[in-house]
CSV table of C-alpha atoms in Angstrom, one decimal:
chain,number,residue,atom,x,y,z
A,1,UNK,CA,-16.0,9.2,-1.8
A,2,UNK,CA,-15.4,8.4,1.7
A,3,UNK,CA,-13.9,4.7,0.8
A,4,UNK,CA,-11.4,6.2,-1.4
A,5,UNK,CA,-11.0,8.7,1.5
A,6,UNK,CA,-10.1,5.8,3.7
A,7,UNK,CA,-8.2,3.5,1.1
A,8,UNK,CA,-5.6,6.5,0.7
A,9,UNK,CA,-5.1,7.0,4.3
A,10,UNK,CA,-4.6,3.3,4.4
A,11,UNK,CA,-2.4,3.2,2.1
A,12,UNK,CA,-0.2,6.1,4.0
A,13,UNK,CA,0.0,4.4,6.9
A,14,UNK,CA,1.2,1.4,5.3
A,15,UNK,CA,3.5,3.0,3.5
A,16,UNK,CA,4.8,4.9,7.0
A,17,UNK,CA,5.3,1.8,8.7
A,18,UNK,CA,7.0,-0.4,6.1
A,19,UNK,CA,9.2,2.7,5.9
A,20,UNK,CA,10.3,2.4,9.6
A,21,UNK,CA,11.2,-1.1,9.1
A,22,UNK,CA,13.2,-0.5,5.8
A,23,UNK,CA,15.3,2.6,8.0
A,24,UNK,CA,15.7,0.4,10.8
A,25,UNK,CA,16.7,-2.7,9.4
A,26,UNK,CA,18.5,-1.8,6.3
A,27,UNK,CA,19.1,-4.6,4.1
A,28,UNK,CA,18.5,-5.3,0.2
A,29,UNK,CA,16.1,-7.9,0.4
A,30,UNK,CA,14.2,-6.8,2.9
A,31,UNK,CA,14.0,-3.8,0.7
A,32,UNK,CA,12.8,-5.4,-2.4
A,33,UNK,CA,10.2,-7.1,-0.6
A,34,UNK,CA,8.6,-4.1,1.0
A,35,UNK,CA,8.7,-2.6,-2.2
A,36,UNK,CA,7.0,-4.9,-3.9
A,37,UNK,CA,4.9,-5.0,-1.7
A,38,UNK,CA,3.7,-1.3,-2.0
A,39,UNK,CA,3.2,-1.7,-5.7
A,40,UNK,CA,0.4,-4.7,-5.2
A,41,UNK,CA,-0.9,-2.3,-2.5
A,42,UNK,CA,-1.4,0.9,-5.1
A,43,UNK,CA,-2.2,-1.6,-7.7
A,44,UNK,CA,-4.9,-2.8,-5.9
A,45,UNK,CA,-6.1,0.4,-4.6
A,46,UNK,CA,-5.7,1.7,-8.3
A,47,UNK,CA,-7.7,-0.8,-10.4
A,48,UNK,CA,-9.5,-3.3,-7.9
A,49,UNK,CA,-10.7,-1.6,-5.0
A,50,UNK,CA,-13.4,1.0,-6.2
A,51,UNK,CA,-15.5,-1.1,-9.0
A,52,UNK,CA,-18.9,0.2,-9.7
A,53,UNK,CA,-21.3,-1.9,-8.0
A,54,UNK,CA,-23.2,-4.7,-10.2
A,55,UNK,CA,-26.4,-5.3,-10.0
């Protein structure tokens, strides 16, 4: 519980600081990068990060 916790908070501040850059330096590009770059973030968090563990 406390992992997921943590991931999501992770994941915030990531998402808080890409945002600064995208505000401060507003171009298309950069824009598109950062964004895709937040998808494979969530999509990682989503489906990768919390697998049950194998034995």
């Amino acid at each position: 519980m406390l992992d997921r916790l943590l991931a999501i908070v992770a994941l915030a501040v990531l998402i808080g600081f890409l945002s600064i850059i995208v505000i401060w330096v507003p171009r298309i590009d950069l824009g598109a990068v950062i964004l895709i770059t937040v998808i494979m973030a969530v999509y990682d968090m989503a489906f990768h990060a919390h697998r049950p563990p194998s034995s």
